[in-house]
PDB file of N, CA and C in Angstrom:
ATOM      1  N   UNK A   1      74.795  88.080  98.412  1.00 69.00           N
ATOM      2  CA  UNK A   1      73.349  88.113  98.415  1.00 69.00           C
ATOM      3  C   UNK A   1      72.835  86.809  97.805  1.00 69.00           C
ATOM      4  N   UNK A   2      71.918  86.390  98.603  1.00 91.00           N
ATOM      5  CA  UNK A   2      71.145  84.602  98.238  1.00 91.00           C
ATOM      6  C   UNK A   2      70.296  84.997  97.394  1.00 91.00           C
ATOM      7  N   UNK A   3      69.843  83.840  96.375  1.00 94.00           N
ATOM      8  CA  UNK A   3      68.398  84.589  95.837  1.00 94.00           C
ATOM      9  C   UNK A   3      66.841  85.061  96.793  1.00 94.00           C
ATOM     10  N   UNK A   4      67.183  84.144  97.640  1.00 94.00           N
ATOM     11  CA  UNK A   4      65.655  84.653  98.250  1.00 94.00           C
ATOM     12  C   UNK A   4      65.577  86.034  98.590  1.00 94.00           C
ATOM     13  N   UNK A   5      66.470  86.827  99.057  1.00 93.00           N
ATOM     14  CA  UNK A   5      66.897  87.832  99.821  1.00 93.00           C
ATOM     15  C   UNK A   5      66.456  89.270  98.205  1.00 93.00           C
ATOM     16  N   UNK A   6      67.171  88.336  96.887  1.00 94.00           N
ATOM     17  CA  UNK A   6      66.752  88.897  96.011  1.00 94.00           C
ATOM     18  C   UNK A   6      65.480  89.131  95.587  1.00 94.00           C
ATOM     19  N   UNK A   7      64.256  88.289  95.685  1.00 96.00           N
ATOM     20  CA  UNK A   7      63.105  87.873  95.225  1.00 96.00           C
ATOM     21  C   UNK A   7      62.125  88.779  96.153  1.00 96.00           C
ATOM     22  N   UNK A   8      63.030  88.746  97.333  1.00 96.00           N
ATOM     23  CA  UNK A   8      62.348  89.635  98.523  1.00 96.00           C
ATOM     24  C   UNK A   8      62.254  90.993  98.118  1.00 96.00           C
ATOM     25  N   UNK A   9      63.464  91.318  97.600  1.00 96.00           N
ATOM     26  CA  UNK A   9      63.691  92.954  97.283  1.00 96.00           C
ATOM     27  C   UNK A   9      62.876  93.690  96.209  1.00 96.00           C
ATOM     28  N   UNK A  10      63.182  92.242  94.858  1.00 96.00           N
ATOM     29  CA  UNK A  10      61.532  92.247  93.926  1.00 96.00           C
ATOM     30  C   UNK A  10      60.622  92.358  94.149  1.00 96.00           C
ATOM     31  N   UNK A  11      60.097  91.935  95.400  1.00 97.00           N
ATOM     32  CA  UNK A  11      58.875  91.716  95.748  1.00 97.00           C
ATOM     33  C   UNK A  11      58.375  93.372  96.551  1.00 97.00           C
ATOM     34  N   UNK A  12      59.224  93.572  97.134  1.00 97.00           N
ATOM     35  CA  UNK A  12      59.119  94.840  98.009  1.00 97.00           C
ATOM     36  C   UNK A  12      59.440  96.102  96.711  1.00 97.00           C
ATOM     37  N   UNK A  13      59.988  96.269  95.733  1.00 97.00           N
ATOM     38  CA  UNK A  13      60.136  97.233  94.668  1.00 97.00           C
ATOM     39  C   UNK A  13      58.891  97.079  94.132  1.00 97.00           C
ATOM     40  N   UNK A  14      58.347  95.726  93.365  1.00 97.00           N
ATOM     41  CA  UNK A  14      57.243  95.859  92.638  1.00 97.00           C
ATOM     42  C   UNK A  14      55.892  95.915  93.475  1.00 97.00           C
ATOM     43  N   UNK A  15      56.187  96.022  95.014  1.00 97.00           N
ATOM     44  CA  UNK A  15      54.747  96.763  95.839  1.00 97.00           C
ATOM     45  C   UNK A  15      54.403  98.473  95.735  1.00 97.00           C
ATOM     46  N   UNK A  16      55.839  98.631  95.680  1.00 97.00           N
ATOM     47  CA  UNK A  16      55.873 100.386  95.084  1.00 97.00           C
ATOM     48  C   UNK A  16      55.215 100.892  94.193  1.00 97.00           C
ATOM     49  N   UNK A  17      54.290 102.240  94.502  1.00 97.00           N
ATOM     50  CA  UNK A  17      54.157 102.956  93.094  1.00 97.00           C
ATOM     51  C   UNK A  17      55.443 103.047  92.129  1.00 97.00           C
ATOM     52  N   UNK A  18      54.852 103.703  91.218  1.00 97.00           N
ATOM     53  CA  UNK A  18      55.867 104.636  90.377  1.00 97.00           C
ATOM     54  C   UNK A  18      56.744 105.448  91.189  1.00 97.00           C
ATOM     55  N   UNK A  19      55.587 106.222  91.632  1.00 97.00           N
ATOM     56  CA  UNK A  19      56.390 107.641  91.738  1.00 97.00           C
ATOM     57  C   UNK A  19      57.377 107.245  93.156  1.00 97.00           C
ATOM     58  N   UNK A  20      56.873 106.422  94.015  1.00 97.00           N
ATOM     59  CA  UNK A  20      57.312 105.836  95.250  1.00 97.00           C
ATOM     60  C   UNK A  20      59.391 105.557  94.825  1.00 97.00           C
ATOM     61  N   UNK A  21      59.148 104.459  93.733  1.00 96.00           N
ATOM     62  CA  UNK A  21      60.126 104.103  92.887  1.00 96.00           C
ATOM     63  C   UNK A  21      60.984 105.513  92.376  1.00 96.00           C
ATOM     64  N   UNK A  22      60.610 106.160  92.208  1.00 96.00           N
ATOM     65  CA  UNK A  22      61.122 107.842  91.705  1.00 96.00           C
ATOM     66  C   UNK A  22      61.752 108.265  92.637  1.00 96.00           C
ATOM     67  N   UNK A  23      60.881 108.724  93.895  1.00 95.00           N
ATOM     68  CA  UNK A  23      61.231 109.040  94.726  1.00 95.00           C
ATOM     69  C   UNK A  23      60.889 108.794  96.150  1.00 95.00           C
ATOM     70  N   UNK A  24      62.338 107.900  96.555  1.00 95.00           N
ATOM     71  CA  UNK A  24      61.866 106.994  97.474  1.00 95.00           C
ATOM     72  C   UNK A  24      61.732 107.922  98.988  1.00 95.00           C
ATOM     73  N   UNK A  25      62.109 109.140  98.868  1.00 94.00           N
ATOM     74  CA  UNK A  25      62.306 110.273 100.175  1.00 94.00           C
ATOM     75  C   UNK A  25      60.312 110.626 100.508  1.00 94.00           C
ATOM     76  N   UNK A  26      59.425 110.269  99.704  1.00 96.00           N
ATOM     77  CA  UNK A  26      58.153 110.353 100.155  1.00 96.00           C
ATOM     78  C   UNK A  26      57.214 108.611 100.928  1.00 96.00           C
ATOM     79  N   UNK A  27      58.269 108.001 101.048  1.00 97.00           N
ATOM     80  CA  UNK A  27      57.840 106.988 101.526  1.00 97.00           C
ATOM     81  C   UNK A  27      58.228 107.241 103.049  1.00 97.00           C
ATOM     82  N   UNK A  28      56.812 107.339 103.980  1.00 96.00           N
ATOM     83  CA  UNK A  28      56.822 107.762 104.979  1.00 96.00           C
ATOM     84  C   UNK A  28      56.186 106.067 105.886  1.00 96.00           C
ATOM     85  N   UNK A  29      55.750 106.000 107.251  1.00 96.00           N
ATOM     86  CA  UNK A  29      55.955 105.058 108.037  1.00 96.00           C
ATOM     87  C   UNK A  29      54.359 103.997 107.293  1.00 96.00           C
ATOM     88  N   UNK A  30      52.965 104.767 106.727  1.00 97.00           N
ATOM     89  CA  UNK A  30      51.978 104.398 106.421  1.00 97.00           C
ATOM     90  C   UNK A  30      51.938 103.656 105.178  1.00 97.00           C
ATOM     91  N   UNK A  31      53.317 104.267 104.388  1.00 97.00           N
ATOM     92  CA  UNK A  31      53.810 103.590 103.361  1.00 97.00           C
ATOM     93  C   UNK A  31      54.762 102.739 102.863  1.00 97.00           C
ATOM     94  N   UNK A  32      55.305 102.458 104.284  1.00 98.00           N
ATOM     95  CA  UNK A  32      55.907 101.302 104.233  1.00 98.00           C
ATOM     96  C   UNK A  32      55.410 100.398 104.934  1.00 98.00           C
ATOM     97  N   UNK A  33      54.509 100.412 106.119  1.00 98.00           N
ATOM     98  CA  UNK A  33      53.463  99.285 106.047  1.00 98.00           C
ATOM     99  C   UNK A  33      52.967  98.592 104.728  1.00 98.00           C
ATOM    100  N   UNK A  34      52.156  99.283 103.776  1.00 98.00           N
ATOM    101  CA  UNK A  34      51.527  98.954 102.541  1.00 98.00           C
ATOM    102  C   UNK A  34      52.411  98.543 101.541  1.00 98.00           C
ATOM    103  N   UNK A  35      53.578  99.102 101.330  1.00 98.00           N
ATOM    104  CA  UNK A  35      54.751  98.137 100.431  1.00 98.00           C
ATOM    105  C   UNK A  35      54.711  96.454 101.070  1.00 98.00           C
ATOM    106  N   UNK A  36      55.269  96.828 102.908  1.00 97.00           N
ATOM    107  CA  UNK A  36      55.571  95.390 103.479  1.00 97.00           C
ATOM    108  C   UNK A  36      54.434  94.592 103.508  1.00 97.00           C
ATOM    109  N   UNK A  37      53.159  94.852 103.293  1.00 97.00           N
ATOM    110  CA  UNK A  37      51.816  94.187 103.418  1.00 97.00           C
ATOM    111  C   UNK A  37      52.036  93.627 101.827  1.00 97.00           C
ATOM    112  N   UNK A  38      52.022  94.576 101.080  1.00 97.00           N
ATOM    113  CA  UNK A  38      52.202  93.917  99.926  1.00 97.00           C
ATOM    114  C   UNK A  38      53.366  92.726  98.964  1.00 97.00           C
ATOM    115  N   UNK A  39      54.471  93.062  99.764  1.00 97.00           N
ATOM    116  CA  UNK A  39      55.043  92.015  99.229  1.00 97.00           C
ATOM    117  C   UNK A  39      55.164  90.644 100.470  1.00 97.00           C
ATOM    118  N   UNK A  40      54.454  90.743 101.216  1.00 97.00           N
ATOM    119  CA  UNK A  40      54.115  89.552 102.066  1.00 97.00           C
ATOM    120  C   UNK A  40      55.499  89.833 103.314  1.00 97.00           C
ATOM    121  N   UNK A  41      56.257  90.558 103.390  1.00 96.00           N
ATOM    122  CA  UNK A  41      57.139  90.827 104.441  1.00 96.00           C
ATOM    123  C   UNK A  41      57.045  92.069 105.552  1.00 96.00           C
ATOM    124  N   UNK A  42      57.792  92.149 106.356  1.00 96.00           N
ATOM    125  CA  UNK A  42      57.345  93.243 107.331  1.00 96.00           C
ATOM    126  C   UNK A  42      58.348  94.488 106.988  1.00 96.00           C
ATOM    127  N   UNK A  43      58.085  95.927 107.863  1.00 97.00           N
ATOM    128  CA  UNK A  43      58.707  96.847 107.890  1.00 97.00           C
ATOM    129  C   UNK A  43      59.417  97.078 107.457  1.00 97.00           C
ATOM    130  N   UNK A  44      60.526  96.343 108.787  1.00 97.00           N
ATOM    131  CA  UNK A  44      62.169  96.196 108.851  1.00 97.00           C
ATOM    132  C   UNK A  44      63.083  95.914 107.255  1.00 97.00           C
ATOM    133  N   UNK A  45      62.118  94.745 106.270  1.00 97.00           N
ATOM    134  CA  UNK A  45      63.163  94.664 105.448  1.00 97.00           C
ATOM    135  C   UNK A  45      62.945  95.972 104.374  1.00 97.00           C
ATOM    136  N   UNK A  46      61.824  96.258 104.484  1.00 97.00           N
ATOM    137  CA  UNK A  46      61.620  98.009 103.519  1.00 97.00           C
ATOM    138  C   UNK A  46      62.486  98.880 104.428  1.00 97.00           C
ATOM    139  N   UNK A  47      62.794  98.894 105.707  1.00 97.00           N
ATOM    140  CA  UNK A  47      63.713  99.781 105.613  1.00 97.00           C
ATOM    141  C   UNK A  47      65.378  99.449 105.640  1.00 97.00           C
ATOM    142  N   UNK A  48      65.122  98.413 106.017  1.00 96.00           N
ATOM    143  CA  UNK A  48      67.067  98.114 104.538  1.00 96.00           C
ATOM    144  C   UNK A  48      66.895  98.122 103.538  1.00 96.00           C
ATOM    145  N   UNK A  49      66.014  97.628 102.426  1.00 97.00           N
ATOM    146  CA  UNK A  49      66.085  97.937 101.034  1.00 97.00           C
ATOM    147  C   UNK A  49      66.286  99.377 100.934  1.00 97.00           C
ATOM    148  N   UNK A  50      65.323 100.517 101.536  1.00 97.00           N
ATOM    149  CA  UNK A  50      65.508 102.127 101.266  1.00 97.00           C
ATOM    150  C   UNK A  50      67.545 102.865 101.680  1.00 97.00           C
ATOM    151  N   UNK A  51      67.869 102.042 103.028  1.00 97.00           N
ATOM    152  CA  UNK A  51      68.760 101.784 103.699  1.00 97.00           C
ATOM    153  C   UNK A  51      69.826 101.567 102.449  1.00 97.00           C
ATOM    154  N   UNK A  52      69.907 100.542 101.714  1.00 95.00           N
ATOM    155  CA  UNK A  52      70.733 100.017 100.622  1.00 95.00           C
ATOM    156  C   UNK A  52      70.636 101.125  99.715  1.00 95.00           C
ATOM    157  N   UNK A  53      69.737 101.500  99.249  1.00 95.00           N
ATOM    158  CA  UNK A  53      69.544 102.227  97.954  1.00 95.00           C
ATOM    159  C   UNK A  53      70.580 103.472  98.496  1.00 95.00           C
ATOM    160  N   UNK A  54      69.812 103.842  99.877  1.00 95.00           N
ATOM    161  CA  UNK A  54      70.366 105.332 100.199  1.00 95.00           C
ATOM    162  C   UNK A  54      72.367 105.061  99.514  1.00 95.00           C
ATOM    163  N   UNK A  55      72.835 104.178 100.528  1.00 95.00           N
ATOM    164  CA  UNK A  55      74.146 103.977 100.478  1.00 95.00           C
ATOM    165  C   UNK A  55      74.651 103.687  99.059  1.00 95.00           C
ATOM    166  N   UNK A  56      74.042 103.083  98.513  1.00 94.00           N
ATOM    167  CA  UNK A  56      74.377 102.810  96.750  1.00 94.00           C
ATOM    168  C   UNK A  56      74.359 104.235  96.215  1.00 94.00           C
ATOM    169  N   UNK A  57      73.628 105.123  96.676  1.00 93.00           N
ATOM    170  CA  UNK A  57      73.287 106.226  95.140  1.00 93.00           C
ATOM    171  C   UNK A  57      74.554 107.732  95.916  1.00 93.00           C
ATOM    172  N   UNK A  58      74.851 106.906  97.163  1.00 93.00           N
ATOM    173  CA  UNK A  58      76.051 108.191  97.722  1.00 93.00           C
ATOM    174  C   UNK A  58      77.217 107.561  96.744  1.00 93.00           C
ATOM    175  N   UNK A  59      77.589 106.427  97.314  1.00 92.00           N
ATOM    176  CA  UNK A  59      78.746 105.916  96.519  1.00 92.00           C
ATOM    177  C   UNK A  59      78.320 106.073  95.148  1.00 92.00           C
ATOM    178  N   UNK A  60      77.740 105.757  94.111  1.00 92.00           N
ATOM    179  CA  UNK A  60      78.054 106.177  92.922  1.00 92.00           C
ATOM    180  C   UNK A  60      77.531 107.959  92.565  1.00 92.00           C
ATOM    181  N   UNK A  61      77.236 108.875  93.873  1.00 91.00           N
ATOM    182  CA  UNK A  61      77.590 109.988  93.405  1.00 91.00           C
ATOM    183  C   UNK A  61      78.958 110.172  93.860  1.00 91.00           C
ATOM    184  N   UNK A  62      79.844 109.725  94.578  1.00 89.00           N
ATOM    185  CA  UNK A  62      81.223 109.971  94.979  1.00 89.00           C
ATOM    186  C   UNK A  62      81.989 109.369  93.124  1.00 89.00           C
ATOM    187  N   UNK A  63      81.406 108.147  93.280  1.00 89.00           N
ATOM    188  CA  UNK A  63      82.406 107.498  91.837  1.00 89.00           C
ATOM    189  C   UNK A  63      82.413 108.320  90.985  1.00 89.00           C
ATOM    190  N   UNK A  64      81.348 109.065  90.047  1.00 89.00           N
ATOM    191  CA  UNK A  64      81.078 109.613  89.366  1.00 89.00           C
ATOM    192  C   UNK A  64      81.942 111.086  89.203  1.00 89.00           C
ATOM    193  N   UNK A  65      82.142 111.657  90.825  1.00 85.00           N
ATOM    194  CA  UNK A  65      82.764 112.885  90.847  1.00 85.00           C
ATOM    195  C   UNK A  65      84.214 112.735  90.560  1.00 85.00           C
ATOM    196  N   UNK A  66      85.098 111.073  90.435  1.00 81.00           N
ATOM    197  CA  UNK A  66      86.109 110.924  90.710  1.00 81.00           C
ATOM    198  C   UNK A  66      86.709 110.620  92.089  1.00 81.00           C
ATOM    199  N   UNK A  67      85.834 110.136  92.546  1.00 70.00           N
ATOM    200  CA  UNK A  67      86.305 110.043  94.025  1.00 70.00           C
ATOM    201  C   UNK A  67      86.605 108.211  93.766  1.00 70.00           C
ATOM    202  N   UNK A  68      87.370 107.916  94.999  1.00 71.00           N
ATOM    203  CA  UNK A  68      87.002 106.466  95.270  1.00 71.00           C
ATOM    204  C   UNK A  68      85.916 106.001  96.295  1.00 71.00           C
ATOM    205  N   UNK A  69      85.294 104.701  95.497  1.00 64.00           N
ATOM    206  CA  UNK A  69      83.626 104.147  96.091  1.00 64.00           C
ATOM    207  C   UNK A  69      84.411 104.039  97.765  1.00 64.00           C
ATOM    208  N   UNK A  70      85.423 103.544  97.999  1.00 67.00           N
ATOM    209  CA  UNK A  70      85.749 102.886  99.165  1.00 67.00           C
ATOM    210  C   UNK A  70      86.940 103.590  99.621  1.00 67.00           C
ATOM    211  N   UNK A  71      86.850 104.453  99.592  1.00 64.00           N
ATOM    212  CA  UNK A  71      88.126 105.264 100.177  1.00 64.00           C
ATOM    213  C   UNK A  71      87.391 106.291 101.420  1.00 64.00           C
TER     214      UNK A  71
END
């Protein structure tokens, strides 16, 4: 990951509410316009950031149970 790619993701987290940030399963299509409006990018990269998160929080509920992240 480059930094811009990072700054992007900053940018698209700190367009989020709170509660958005809490819980990202109520961010529906009207609200990810208004994240991507707000951090100056479109749609698509709010839905790989949500995309990423999803896949991050399976794997560390697998790690956690004892499983392996990559198995």
């Amino acid at each position: 990951m480059d930094a811009k790619a990072l700054k992007h993701q900053i940018a698209l987290i700190n367009s989020m509410t709170p509660r958005e940030r809490r819980f990202p399963a109520i961010i529906d299509g009207s609200r990810k316009r208004r994240i991507a409006a707000g951090a100056g990018l479109g749609v698509p990269e709010v839905n790989r950031l949500l995309k990423q998160f999803l896949t991050m929080q399976k794997m560390m509920k697998k790690v956690s149970k004892g499983g392996c992240a990559t198995c």
